[in-house]
Amino acid sequence: MNQSIVVFTPAPAPVSDARDRAGSSRSAAARDACSLGELGARFDAVVRGITAEDTVVAASDARRARLLAEAAALSDRMARLDGSAGTATGREWARRKLATEIACATHRSERAVTLLIDDSENLV
């Protein structure tokens, strides 16, 4: 995994003539500090945006977990009603049908959906 390094110090601008070289270093430092402050504020805003999006994703994951657990419960009830839950093979078949349905609908593998369902039932 590539890792980037965020550098907060701007590269010095090329000096074009003697007048620029004679300018005070204090004014250049003030310009750099101002731009550094602006960059820092922008960076802080971006980090706050990232954490806000993480909150949205966590809420979405929680809703998905509740829905997956509900789907599993409904599947179990349907299997009991049609009599297929009377055997271990029938219960396993009902679980696989559930995982297959959700996998096809969400474009995930059956294994990934099975893990999501198991985790959801444990969480909910």
GROMACS .gro file of N, CA and C in nm, residues 38-123:
model
  258
   38GLU      N    1  -0.396   2.918   0.571
   38GLU     CA    2  -0.508   2.884   0.483
   38GLU      C    3  -0.505   2.736   0.447
   39LEU      N    4  -0.385   2.687   0.417
   39LEU     CA    5  -0.374   2.544   0.385
   39LEU      C    6  -0.410   2.458   0.504
   40GLY      N    7  -0.366   2.498   0.622
   40GLY     CA    8  -0.398   2.423   0.743
   40GLY      C    9  -0.548   2.421   0.769
   41ALA      N   10  -0.615   2.535   0.747
   41ALA     CA   11  -0.760   2.541   0.766
   41ALA      C   12  -0.830   2.453   0.665
   42ARG      N   13  -0.783   2.456   0.543
   42ARG     CA   14  -0.843   2.371   0.439
   42ARG      C   15  -0.822   2.224   0.472
   43PHE      N   16  -0.702   2.190   0.519
   43PHE     CA   17  -0.672   2.052   0.558
   43PHE      C   18  -0.764   2.007   0.671
   44ASP      N   19  -0.782   2.092   0.772
   44ASP     CA   20  -0.872   2.060   0.883
   44ASP      C   21  -1.014   2.038   0.835
   45ALA      N   22  -1.059   2.120   0.739
   45ALA     CA   23  -1.194   2.105   0.684
   45ALA      C   24  -1.208   1.971   0.612
   46VAL      N   25  -1.105   1.932   0.540
   46VAL     CA   26  -1.110   1.804   0.468
   46VAL      C   27  -1.114   1.688   0.567
   47VAL      N   28  -1.036   1.695   0.673
   47VAL     CA   29  -1.036   1.588   0.774
   47VAL      C   30  -1.173   1.579   0.840
   48ARG      N   31  -1.234   1.695   0.870
   48ARG     CA   32  -1.370   1.694   0.927
   48ARG      C   33  -1.469   1.631   0.829
   49GLY      N   34  -1.452   1.658   0.699
   49GLY     CA   35  -1.538   1.597   0.598
   49GLY      C   36  -1.523   1.446   0.594
   50ILE      N   37  -1.401   1.399   0.608
   50ILE     CA   38  -1.375   1.255   0.608
   50ILE      C   39  -1.442   1.189   0.728
   51THR      N   40  -1.430   1.250   0.846
   51THR     CA   41  -1.492   1.191   0.963
   51THR      C   42  -1.644   1.194   0.952
   52ALA      N   43  -1.699   1.298   0.889
   52ALA     CA   44  -1.844   1.304   0.869
   52ALA      C   45  -1.889   1.191   0.777
   53GLU      N   46  -1.813   1.165   0.672
   53GLU     CA   47  -1.847   1.055   0.581
   53GLU      C   48  -1.835   0.921   0.651
   54ASP      N   49  -1.736   0.905   0.738
   54ASP     CA   50  -1.724   0.781   0.815
   54ASP      C   51  -1.847   0.758   0.902
   55THR      N   52  -1.902   0.864   0.957
   55THR     CA   53  -2.023   0.854   1.038
   55THR      C   54  -2.140   0.807   0.952
   56VAL      N   55  -2.150   0.860   0.831
   56VAL     CA   56  -2.257   0.820   0.739
   56VAL      C   57  -2.243   0.672   0.702
   57VAL      N   58  -2.120   0.629   0.674
   57VAL     CA   59  -2.095   0.490   0.638
   57VAL      C   60  -2.129   0.398   0.755
   58ALA      N   61  -2.093   0.436   0.876
   58ALA     CA   62  -2.123   0.354   0.994
   58ALA      C   63  -2.273   0.340   1.013
   59ALA      N   64  -2.346   0.449   0.994
   59ALA     CA   65  -2.493   0.443   1.007
   59ALA      C   66  -2.552   0.352   0.900
   60SER      N   67  -2.499   0.360   0.780
   60SER     CA   68  -2.546   0.275   0.671
   60SER      C   69  -2.516   0.128   0.699
   61ASP      N   70  -2.398   0.101   0.751
   61ASP     CA   71  -2.362  -0.037   0.786
   61ASP      C   72  -2.455  -0.092   0.895
   62ALA      N   73  -2.491  -0.008   0.990
   62ALA     CA   74  -2.582  -0.052   1.097
   62ALA      C   75  -2.720  -0.084   1.040
   63ARG      N   76  -2.769   0.001   0.949
   63ARG     CA   77  -2.899  -0.026   0.886
   63ARG      C   78  -2.894  -0.155   0.805
   64ARG      N   79  -2.784  -0.177   0.732
   64ARG     CA   80  -2.769  -0.300   0.654
   64ARG      C   81  -2.768  -0.421   0.746
   65ALA      N   82  -2.700  -0.412   0.858
   65ALA     CA   83  -2.695  -0.525   0.952
   65ALA      C   84  -2.834  -0.559   1.003
   66ARG      N   85  -2.912  -0.456   1.037
   66ARG     CA   86  -3.049  -0.482   1.084
   66ARG      C   87  -3.133  -0.548   0.975
   67LEU      N   88  -3.119  -0.500   0.851
   67LEU     CA   89  -3.197  -0.557   0.741
   67LEU      C   90  -3.155  -0.701   0.709
   68LEU      N   91  -3.025  -0.729   0.714
   68LEU     CA   92  -2.978  -0.865   0.691
   68LEU      C   93  -3.030  -0.961   0.799
   69ALA      N   94  -3.027  -0.916   0.924
   69ALA     CA   95  -3.077  -1.000   1.032
   69ALA      C   96  -3.227  -1.023   1.015
   70GLU      N   97  -3.299  -0.921   0.973
   70GLU     CA   98  -3.443  -0.938   0.950
   70GLU      C   99  -3.469  -1.034   0.834
   71ALA      N  100  -3.390  -1.022   0.727
   71ALA     CA  101  -3.406  -1.114   0.614
   71ALA      C  102  -3.380  -1.258   0.657
   72ALA      N  103  -3.279  -1.279   0.741
   72ALA     CA  104  -3.249  -1.414   0.790
   72ALA      C  105  -3.365  -1.467   0.874
   73ALA      N  106  -3.422  -1.382   0.958
   73ALA     CA  107  -3.535  -1.425   1.041
   73ALA      C  108  -3.656  -1.459   0.953
   74LEU      N  109  -3.682  -1.378   0.852
   74LEU     CA  110  -3.794  -1.405   0.762
   74LEU      C  111  -3.772  -1.534   0.684
   75SER      N  112  -3.647  -1.557   0.641
   75SER     CA  113  -3.616  -1.679   0.570
   75SER      C  114  -3.638  -1.801   0.658
   76ASP      N  115  -3.597  -1.792   0.784
   76ASP     CA  116  -3.618  -1.903   0.879
   76ASP      C  117  -3.768  -1.930   0.898
   77ARG      N  118  -3.846  -1.824   0.911
   77ARG     CA  119  -3.991  -1.841   0.928
   77ARG      C  120  -4.054  -1.905   0.805
   78MET      N  121  -4.012  -1.862   0.686
   78MET     CA  122  -4.066  -1.920   0.562
   78MET      C  123  -4.030  -2.068   0.552
   79ALA      N  124  -3.907  -2.103   0.593
   79ALA     CA  125  -3.866  -2.243   0.588
   79ALA      C  126  -3.947  -2.328   0.685
   80ARG      N  127  -3.979  -2.272   0.801
   80ARG     CA  128  -4.062  -2.347   0.896
   80ARG      C  129  -4.204  -2.365   0.841
   81LEU      N  130  -4.256  -2.261   0.776
   81LEU     CA  131  -4.393  -2.269   0.723
   81LEU      C  132  -4.405  -2.369   0.608
   82ASP      N  133  -4.304  -2.375   0.522
   82ASP     CA  134  -4.314  -2.469   0.410
   82ASP      C  135  -4.263  -2.609   0.446
   83GLY      N  136  -4.218  -2.627   0.570
   83GLY     CA  137  -4.178  -2.760   0.617
   83GLY      C  138  -4.035  -2.796   0.589
   84SER      N  139  -3.961  -2.713   0.516
   84SER     CA  140  -3.823  -2.750   0.482
   84SER      C  141  -3.729  -2.737   0.601
   85ALA      N  142  -3.768  -2.666   0.706
   85ALA     CA  143  -3.682  -2.648   0.823
   85ALA      C  144  -3.687  -2.768   0.917
   86GLY      N  145  -3.760  -2.872   0.879
   86GLY     CA  146  -3.771  -2.990   0.964
   86GLY      C  147  -3.644  -3.070   0.974
   87THR      N  148  -3.553  -3.052   0.878
   87THR     CA  149  -3.426  -3.125   0.879
   87THR      C  150  -3.310  -3.026   0.873
   88ALA      N  151  -3.194  -3.073   0.912
   88ALA     CA  152  -3.075  -2.988   0.906
   88ALA      C  153  -3.043  -2.950   0.762
   89THR      N  154  -3.064  -3.044   0.671
   89THR     CA  155  -3.040  -3.017   0.528
   89THR      C  156  -3.136  -2.909   0.479
   90GLY      N  157  -3.260  -2.916   0.521
   90GLY     CA  158  -3.359  -2.815   0.481
   90GLY      C  159  -3.324  -2.678   0.534
   91ARG      N  160  -3.278  -2.670   0.658
   91ARG     CA  161  -3.238  -2.542   0.715
   91ARG      C  162  -3.117  -2.486   0.643
   92GLU      N  163  -3.022  -2.574   0.611
   92GLU     CA  164  -2.903  -2.532   0.536
   92GLU      C  165  -2.942  -2.483   0.397
   93TRP      N  166  -3.034  -2.552   0.332
   93TRP     CA  167  -3.081  -2.513   0.199
   93TRP      C  168  -3.147  -2.375   0.204
   94ALA      N  169  -3.227  -2.350   0.306
   94ALA     CA  170  -3.294  -2.219   0.321
   94ALA      C  171  -3.190  -2.109   0.339
   95ARG      N  172  -3.084  -2.137   0.417
   95ARG     CA  173  -2.978  -2.038   0.438
   95ARG      C  174  -2.904  -2.009   0.309
   96ARG      N  175  -2.876  -2.114   0.234
   96ARG     CA  176  -2.803  -2.094   0.108
   96ARG      C  177  -2.887  -2.017   0.007
   97LYS      N  178  -3.018  -2.045   0.006
   97LYS     CA  179  -3.107  -1.969  -0.084
   97LYS      C  180  -3.107  -1.822  -0.046
   98LEU      N  181  -3.113  -1.794   0.082
   98LEU     CA  182  -3.109  -1.656   0.129
   98LEU      C  183  -2.980  -1.587   0.086
   99ALA      N  184  -2.867  -1.652   0.110
   99ALA     CA  185  -2.738  -1.594   0.073
   99ALA      C  186  -2.728  -1.572  -0.078
  100THR      N  187  -2.779  -1.668  -0.155
  100THR     CA  188  -2.774  -1.656  -0.301
  100THR      C  189  -2.859  -1.539  -0.350
  101GLU      N  190  -2.979  -1.526  -0.294
  101GLU     CA  191  -3.067  -1.415  -0.333
  101GLU      C  192  -3.001  -1.280  -0.307
  102ILE      N  193  -2.947  -1.265  -0.187
  102ILE     CA  194  -2.884  -1.138  -0.150
  102ILE      C  195  -2.756  -1.115  -0.231
  103ALA      N  196  -2.679  -1.222  -0.254
  103ALA     CA  197  -2.556  -1.208  -0.333
  103ALA      C  198  -2.586  -1.162  -0.475
  104CYS      N  199  -2.689  -1.218  -0.535
  104CYS     CA  200  -2.725  -1.176  -0.671
  104CYS      C  201  -2.773  -1.031  -0.673
  105ALA      N  202  -2.850  -0.994  -0.572
  105ALA     CA  203  -2.905  -0.858  -0.568
  105ALA      C  204  -2.798  -0.754  -0.541
  106THR      N  205  -2.696  -0.790  -0.464
  106THR     CA  206  -2.593  -0.692  -0.425
  106THR      C  207  -2.461  -0.708  -0.501
  107HIS      N  208  -2.455  -0.804  -0.591
  107HIS     CA  209  -2.334  -0.828  -0.671
  107HIS      C  210  -2.213  -0.861  -0.583
  108ARG      N  211  -2.238  -0.944  -0.482
  108ARG     CA  212  -2.132  -0.993  -0.395
  108ARG      C  213  -2.125  -1.144  -0.407
  109SER      N  214  -2.018  -1.200  -0.356
  109SER     CA  215  -2.008  -1.346  -0.356
  109SER      C  216  -2.098  -1.402  -0.246
  110GLU      N  217  -2.138  -1.527  -0.264
  110GLU     CA  218  -2.222  -1.591  -0.162
  110GLU      C  219  -2.148  -1.601  -0.030
  111ARG      N  220  -2.020  -1.626  -0.035
  111ARG     CA  221  -1.941  -1.637   0.088
  111ARG      C  222  -1.941  -1.503   0.164
  112ALA      N  223  -1.922  -1.394   0.090
  112ALA     CA  224  -1.921  -1.262   0.154
  112ALA      C  225  -2.056  -1.232   0.217
  113VAL      N  226  -2.164  -1.268   0.148
  113VAL     CA  227  -2.298  -1.243   0.202
  113VAL      C  228  -2.324  -1.332   0.323
  114THR      N  229  -2.279  -1.456   0.318
  114THR     CA  230  -2.296  -1.545   0.433
  114THR      C  231  -2.227  -1.487   0.556
  115LEU      N  232  -2.106  -1.436   0.538
  115LEU     CA  233  -2.035  -1.372   0.650
  115LEU      C  234  -2.109  -1.249   0.699
  116LEU      N  235  -2.163  -1.168   0.607
  116LEU     CA  236  -2.240  -1.051   0.648
  116LEU      C  237  -2.364  -1.090   0.728
  117ILE      N  238  -2.434  -1.193   0.682
  117ILE     CA  239  -2.553  -1.239   0.752
  117ILE      C  240  -2.517  -1.289   0.893
  118ASP      N  241  -2.413  -1.371   0.901
  118ASP     CA  242  -2.371  -1.423   1.032
  118ASP      C  243  -2.333  -1.308   1.127
  119ASP      N  244  -2.254  -1.215   1.077
  119ASP     CA  245  -2.215  -1.100   1.161
  119ASP      C  246  -2.337  -1.018   1.202
  120SER      N  247  -2.429  -0.998   1.110
  120SER     CA  248  -2.549  -0.919   1.138
  120SER      C  249  -2.634  -0.985   1.246
  121GLU      N  250  -2.651  -1.116   1.236
  121GLU     CA  251  -2.730  -1.185   1.338
  121GLU      C  252  -2.664  -1.176   1.475
  122ASN      N  253  -2.533  -1.182   1.478
  122ASN     CA  254  -2.462  -1.171   1.605
  122ASN      C  255  -2.472  -1.030   1.662
  123LEU      N  256  -2.467  -0.930   1.577
  123LEU     CA  257  -2.474  -0.791   1.622
  123LEU      C  258  -2.614  -0.750   1.665
   0.00000   0.00000   0.00000
